[in-house]
């Protein structure tokens, strides 16, 4: 079994995330029934309580599983179904005694990475209203309610479009091509560590938009306005690194220029979401290999504007 992720838990035990095979079905079934059997009773009971090894094996054959091992002992499992561009997350199970250590988050994170790598566009799941803390846990992981039947709430989340940029020029090119998708009023929230390539991508974006002035890290200026040189939208380039809250961002009066510019906020995650209902989230990450300068660029469409533009993002 290849290890998909590995980390240490708070108590020093080793957590490894692996992909189980249908041969593990009986063990996974037991784990699922133990985890769900330990929850308070709800009516109607969740299908997980009548899980069978046969059903688990069939689900793994039609999708995949994500298994958490703590010091080699099975501690949690998630079953993922894949149906074309849509995926479903099922049976999020953590064994009693292993809960509240981030195991569910780690499994879901890996599941979402695997789905993103497969080019799946959205993922959904059903959570029960009787467990509001579970529902808010999913909301914190970016899921929003899309349907409700009785006490069953369907929550869904768009998955990022993933692009590879082997060199800084490639990152700029992606920015340049992204510019052709952009229009006045668009908001982009970029994140990624220092040196990830947020400003590099913005430089390409500015070139593609045909804006004036050189694009540099606005670190000491907080925000810089680049008017269009070609009669299109200007670019407002913001650095939120030193800002602690949306209130501080509001002090920059970005609303004034929002409607007739493209606004890009570096370090905007957790701060700039209040600027618009619809925005494009860009997350740039390096690979685990320090010798490798490739950046993975994740574009997540938020809201109707960007969900509708998904195909254009995939074509970048
Ligand atoms: N594939 C790549 N994509 C983007 N930048 C890269 C890449 N490879 C090397 N680099 C370099 O990494 C640095 C990225 O810096 P910058 O764009 O200012 O990051 P940020 O704004 O995210 O802090 C630049 O010096 C750039 O030349
Ligand atoms: Mg920067």
Coordinates of C-alpha atoms and ligand atoms in Angstrom, one line a residue:
X1 CA 0.0 0.0 0.0
X2 CA 1.5 3.3 -1.0
X3 CA 1.4 6.0 1.7
X4 CA -0.5 9.1 0.5
X5 CA 0.2 11.3 3.5
X6 CA 2.1 10.9 6.8
X7 CA 2.2 13.0 9.9
X8 CA 2.6 12.8 13.7
X9 CA -0.5 13.2 15.9
X10 CA -0.4 15.5 19.0
X11 CA 0.4 12.5 21.2
X12 CA 3.4 11.5 19.1
X13 CA 1.8 8.5 17.3
X14 CA 2.3 8.2 13.6
X15 CA -0.7 8.8 11.3
X16 CA -0.4 7.4 7.8
X17 CA -3.0 7.7 5.1
X18 CA -3.2 4.9 2.5
X19 CA -5.6 3.6 -0.1
X20 CA -7.2 0.3 0.9
X21 CA -8.0 -2.5 -1.6
X22 CA -11.2 -4.5 -1.9
X23 CA -9.4 -7.2 0.2
X24 CA -9.6 -4.9 3.2
X25 CA -13.4 -4.7 2.8
X26 CA -14.3 -6.8 5.9
X27 CA -12.0 -4.8 8.2
X28 CA -13.3 -1.4 6.8
X29 CA -16.9 -2.6 7.3
X30 CA -16.2 -3.3 10.9
X31 CA -14.6 0.1 11.3
X32 CA -17.5 1.9 9.7
X33 CA -20.1 0.1 11.9
X34 CA -18.1 0.7 15.0
X35 CA -17.7 4.4 14.3
X36 CA -21.4 5.0 13.3
X37 CA -22.6 2.7 16.1
X38 CA -21.0 4.9 18.6
X39 CA -22.9 8.0 17.5
X40 CA -26.2 9.0 19.1
X41 CA -29.2 7.3 17.6
X42 CA -31.1 9.1 14.8
X43 CA -34.3 8.3 12.9
X44 CA -34.1 7.1 10.2
X45 CA -30.8 5.3 11.0
X46 CA -27.9 6.0 8.7
X47 CA -27.2 3.3 6.0
X48 CA -23.7 3.0 7.5
X49 CA -25.2 0.9 10.4
X50 CA -26.2 -1.8 7.9
X51 CA -22.9 -1.7 6.0
X52 CA -21.7 -5.1 4.7
X53 CA -18.2 -6.2 3.4
X54 CA -19.8 -6.9 0.0
X55 CA -21.2 -3.3 -0.2
X56 CA -17.8 -1.9 0.9
X57 CA -16.0 -4.0 -1.7
X58 CA -18.4 -2.8 -4.5
X59 CA -18.0 0.8 -3.4
X60 CA -14.2 0.5 -3.5
X61 CA -14.4 -1.0 -7.0
X62 CA -16.5 1.9 -8.2
X63 CA -14.5 4.6 -6.5
X64 CA -11.8 4.4 -3.9
X65 CA -11.2 4.5 -0.2
X66 CA -9.0 6.4 2.1
X67 CA -7.7 4.6 5.2
X68 CA -6.1 6.1 8.2
X69 CA -3.6 4.0 10.1
X70 CA -2.3 5.1 13.6
X71 CA 0.9 3.2 14.3
X72 CA -0.3 0.6 11.8
X73 CA -3.8 0.1 13.4
X74 CA -6.8 1.1 11.3
X75 CA -8.3 4.2 12.9
X76 CA -10.5 5.7 10.2
X77 CA -11.9 5.4 6.7
X78 CA -13.6 7.4 4.1
X79 CA -15.3 5.9 1.0
X80 CA -15.4 8.0 -2.2
X81 CA -17.6 7.4 -5.2
X82 CA -16.8 8.9 -8.6
X83 CA -19.4 9.4 -11.3
X84 CA -17.9 11.4 -14.2
X85 CA -17.2 15.0 -13.0
X86 CA -19.0 14.4 -9.7
X87 CA -17.8 12.6 -6.6
X88 CA -19.5 11.7 -3.4
X89 CA -17.9 11.3 0.1
X90 CA -19.4 8.6 2.2
X91 CA -19.0 6.9 5.6
X92 CA -16.5 9.3 7.2
X93 CA -15.6 7.1 10.1
X94 CA -13.1 7.5 12.9
X95 CA -12.9 4.8 15.5
X96 CA -13.9 5.7 19.1
X97 CA -10.7 6.6 20.9
X98 CA -9.1 8.1 17.8
X99 CA -11.5 11.1 17.5
X100 CA -10.7 14.8 17.8
X101 CA -7.1 14.4 16.5
X102 CA -7.6 15.7 13.0
X103 CA -7.8 12.2 11.5
X104 CA -11.1 12.9 9.6
X105 CA -9.6 16.2 8.3
X106 CA -6.5 14.4 7.1
X107 CA -8.5 11.7 5.3
X108 CA -10.8 14.2 3.6
X109 CA -7.9 16.4 2.6
X110 CA -6.3 13.4 0.9
X111 CA -9.6 12.4 -0.7
X112 CA -10.0 15.9 -2.2
X113 CA -6.4 15.9 -3.5
X114 CA -7.0 12.5 -5.2
X115 CA -10.2 13.8 -6.8
X116 CA -8.5 17.0 -7.9
X117 CA -5.7 15.1 -9.5
X118 CA -8.4 13.0 -11.4
X119 CA -10.0 16.2 -12.7
X120 CA -13.3 15.8 -10.8
X121 CA -15.1 19.1 -10.6
X122 CA -17.3 18.9 -7.6
X123 CA -17.9 16.7 -4.5
X124 CA -20.9 16.2 -2.4
X125 CA -22.0 14.4 0.7
X126 CA -25.0 14.0 3.0
X127 CA -24.8 15.1 6.7
X128 CA -27.5 14.9 9.3
X129 CA -29.1 17.9 10.8
X130 CA -29.1 16.1 14.2
X131 CA -25.4 16.6 14.3
X132 CA -24.9 20.4 13.9
X133 CA -21.2 20.1 14.9
X134 CA -20.7 17.7 12.0
X135 CA -22.5 20.1 9.6
X136 CA -20.4 23.0 10.7
X137 CA -17.2 20.9 10.4
X138 CA -18.0 20.4 6.7
X139 CA -18.8 24.1 6.3
X140 CA -15.4 24.9 7.7
X141 CA -14.0 22.6 5.0
X142 CA -15.7 24.7 2.3
X143 CA -18.9 22.8 1.8
X144 CA -22.2 24.6 1.3
X145 CA -25.8 23.4 1.6
X146 CA -27.3 22.5 -1.8
X147 CA -30.3 20.4 -0.9
X148 CA -32.2 19.2 2.1
X149 CA -34.6 16.2 2.5
X150 CA -36.0 15.6 6.0
X151 CA -33.0 15.9 8.3
X152 CA -30.5 15.0 5.6
X153 CA -28.6 17.9 4.3
X154 CA -26.7 17.6 1.0
X155 CA -23.5 19.7 1.1
X156 CA -21.3 20.3 -1.9
X157 CA -18.0 21.8 -2.8
X158 CA -16.3 22.8 -6.0
X159 CA -12.9 21.2 -6.4
X160 CA -10.0 23.2 -7.8
X161 CA -8.7 23.0 -11.3
X162 CA -5.1 22.0 -11.0
X163 CA -2.4 23.3 -13.4
X164 CA 1.3 22.6 -13.3
X165 CA 3.9 25.4 -13.9
X166 CA 7.4 23.9 -14.2
X167 CA 9.1 27.4 -14.5
X168 CA 8.4 31.0 -13.5
X169 CA 7.7 31.7 -17.2
X170 CA 5.0 29.0 -17.2
X171 CA 3.4 30.6 -14.1
X172 CA 3.4 34.0 -15.9
X173 CA 1.9 32.4 -19.0
X174 CA -0.9 31.0 -16.9
X175 CA -1.6 34.5 -15.6
X176 CA -1.5 35.8 -19.1
X177 CA -4.0 33.3 -20.3
X178 CA -6.2 33.8 -17.2
X179 CA -6.4 37.5 -18.1
X180 CA -8.5 36.5 -21.2
X181 CA -11.1 35.0 -19.0
X182 CA -11.3 38.1 -16.7
X183 CA -13.7 41.0 -16.8
X184 CA -14.3 44.1 -14.7
X185 CA -15.6 43.3 -11.3
X186 CA -13.7 40.1 -10.9
X187 CA -12.0 39.3 -7.6
X188 CA -9.1 36.9 -7.2
X189 CA -7.9 35.8 -3.8
X190 CA -4.4 34.3 -4.1
X191 CA -2.6 32.3 -1.4
X192 CA 0.6 30.3 -1.1
X193 CA 3.8 30.7 1.0
X194 CA 6.3 33.4 0.5
X195 CA 8.0 32.8 -2.9
X196 CA 5.2 30.6 -4.1
X197 CA 4.7 32.7 -7.2
X198 CA 1.6 34.9 -6.4
X199 CA 3.3 38.1 -7.7
X200 CA 4.9 36.2 -10.6
X201 CA 1.4 35.0 -11.7
X202 CA 0.0 38.6 -11.2
X203 CA 2.7 39.9 -13.5
X204 CA 1.5 37.6 -16.3
X205 CA -2.0 38.6 -15.5
X206 CA -1.2 42.3 -15.8
X207 CA 0.6 41.7 -19.1
X208 CA -2.5 39.9 -20.4
X209 CA -4.8 42.6 -19.3
X210 CA -2.5 45.2 -20.8
X211 CA -2.3 47.3 -17.7
X212 CA 0.4 49.9 -17.1
X213 CA 3.1 50.2 -14.4
X214 CA 5.4 47.3 -13.3
X215 CA 3.9 44.7 -11.0
X216 CA 5.9 44.1 -7.9
X217 CA 5.1 42.7 -4.5
X218 CA 3.1 45.5 -3.0
X219 CA 4.3 44.5 0.5
X220 CA 5.0 48.0 1.8
X221 CA 2.2 49.7 -0.2
X222 CA -0.7 47.4 0.6
X223 CA -2.4 48.2 -2.6
X224 CA -1.4 49.5 -6.1
X225 CA -3.7 50.5 -8.9
X226 CA -2.6 49.7 -12.5
X227 CA -4.8 51.5 -15.0
X228 CA -5.4 49.8 -18.3
X229 CA -3.3 50.8 -21.3
X230 CA -5.8 49.3 -23.7
X231 CA -9.2 50.6 -22.6
X232 CA -10.1 47.5 -20.6
X233 CA -10.4 46.9 -16.8
X234 CA -7.5 48.1 -14.6
X235 CA -5.8 45.9 -12.1
X236 CA -5.9 46.6 -8.4
X237 CA -3.1 44.6 -6.8
X238 CA -3.4 44.2 -3.0
X239 CA -1.1 42.6 -0.4
X240 CA -3.0 41.5 2.7
X241 CA 0.0 40.0 4.4
X242 CA 0.0 42.7 7.1
X243 CA -3.7 42.9 7.5
X244 CA -5.3 41.1 10.3
X245 CA -9.0 41.3 9.3
X246 CA -11.6 42.2 6.7
X247 CA -12.2 45.4 8.6
X248 CA -8.6 46.5 7.9
X249 CA -9.0 45.5 4.3
X250 CA -12.1 47.6 4.1
X251 CA -10.0 50.6 5.2
X252 CA -8.3 50.4 1.8
X253 CA -11.6 51.4 0.2
X254 CA -11.3 48.7 -2.5
X255 CA -15.1 49.0 -3.1
X256 CA -14.5 52.2 -5.0
X257 CA -12.6 50.5 -7.8
X258 CA -14.1 47.1 -7.5
X259 CA -16.7 47.3 -10.3
X260 CA -14.4 48.6 -13.1
X261 CA -11.2 46.7 -12.2
X262 CA -9.9 43.2 -11.6
X263 CA -8.9 43.0 -8.0
X264 CA -6.3 40.6 -6.9
X265 CA -5.5 40.1 -3.3
X266 CA -2.3 38.3 -2.3
X267 CA -2.5 36.6 1.1
X268 CA -6.2 37.2 0.9
X269 CA -7.4 33.8 2.2
X270 CA -9.4 34.3 5.4
X271 CA -9.6 38.0 5.0
X272 CA -10.8 39.1 1.5
X273 CA -13.7 36.7 1.1
X274 CA -16.1 39.4 2.1
X275 CA -15.2 41.6 -0.9
X276 CA -17.5 39.7 -3.2
X277 CA -19.9 36.7 -3.3
X278 CA -18.2 35.3 -6.3
X279 CA -14.4 35.1 -6.5
X280 CA -11.6 32.9 -7.9
X281 CA -9.4 31.4 -5.3
X282 CA -5.8 30.7 -6.4
X283 CA -3.6 28.6 -4.3
X284 CA 0.0 28.1 -5.4
X285 CA 2.1 25.3 -3.9
X286 CA 5.6 24.0 -4.4
X287 CA 6.2 20.2 -4.7
X288 CA 7.7 18.2 -1.8
X289 CA 11.0 18.0 -3.7
X290 CA 13.1 21.1 -2.8
X291 CA 15.1 20.6 -6.0
X292 CA 12.0 20.9 -8.1
X293 CA 10.8 24.5 -9.0
X294 CA 7.4 23.2 -10.3
X295 CA 4.4 25.0 -8.9
X296 CA 1.0 23.4 -8.6
X297 CA -1.6 26.1 -9.2
X298 CA -5.0 25.4 -7.8
X299 CA -7.9 27.5 -9.1
X300 CA -11.1 27.1 -7.1
X301 CA -14.3 28.7 -8.5
X302 CA -16.5 30.2 -5.8
X303 CA -20.0 31.4 -6.7
X304 CA -22.0 31.4 -9.9
X305 CA -19.6 33.6 -12.0
X306 CA -16.7 31.2 -11.5
X307 CA -18.6 27.9 -11.5
X308 CA -19.9 28.9 -14.9
X309 CA -16.3 29.7 -16.1
X310 CA -14.9 26.3 -15.0
X311 CA -14.4 25.0 -18.5
X312 CA -12.4 28.1 -19.4
X313 CA -10.2 27.5 -16.4
X314 CA -9.7 23.9 -17.3
X315 CA -8.6 25.0 -20.8
X316 CA -5.8 27.3 -19.4
Ligands
LIG1 N1 7.5 27.5 -11.5 C1 7.6 28.7 -10.9 N2 6.5 29.6 -10.7 C2 6.6 30.8 -10.1 N3 7.7 31.3 -9.6 C3 8.9 30.5 -9.7 C4 8.8 29.3 -10.4 N4 10.1 28.8 -10.3 C5 10.8 29.7 -9.7 N5 10.1 30.7 -9.4 C6 10.7 31.9 -8.6 O1 10.0 32.0 -7.4 C7 9.8 33.3 -7.0 C8 8.4 33.6 -6.7 O2 8.2 34.8 -6.1 P1 6.9 35.7 -6.0 O3 6.1 35.5 -7.3 O4 7.3 37.0 -5.6 O5 6.1 34.9 -4.9 P2 5.0 35.4 -3.9 O6 4.4 36.6 -4.4 O7 4.1 34.2 -3.8 O8 5.7 35.6 -2.5 C9 10.4 34.2 -8.1 O9 11.7 34.5 -7.8 C10 10.3 33.3 -9.3 O10 11.2 33.6 -10.3
LIG2 MG1 4.1 38.5 -3.6

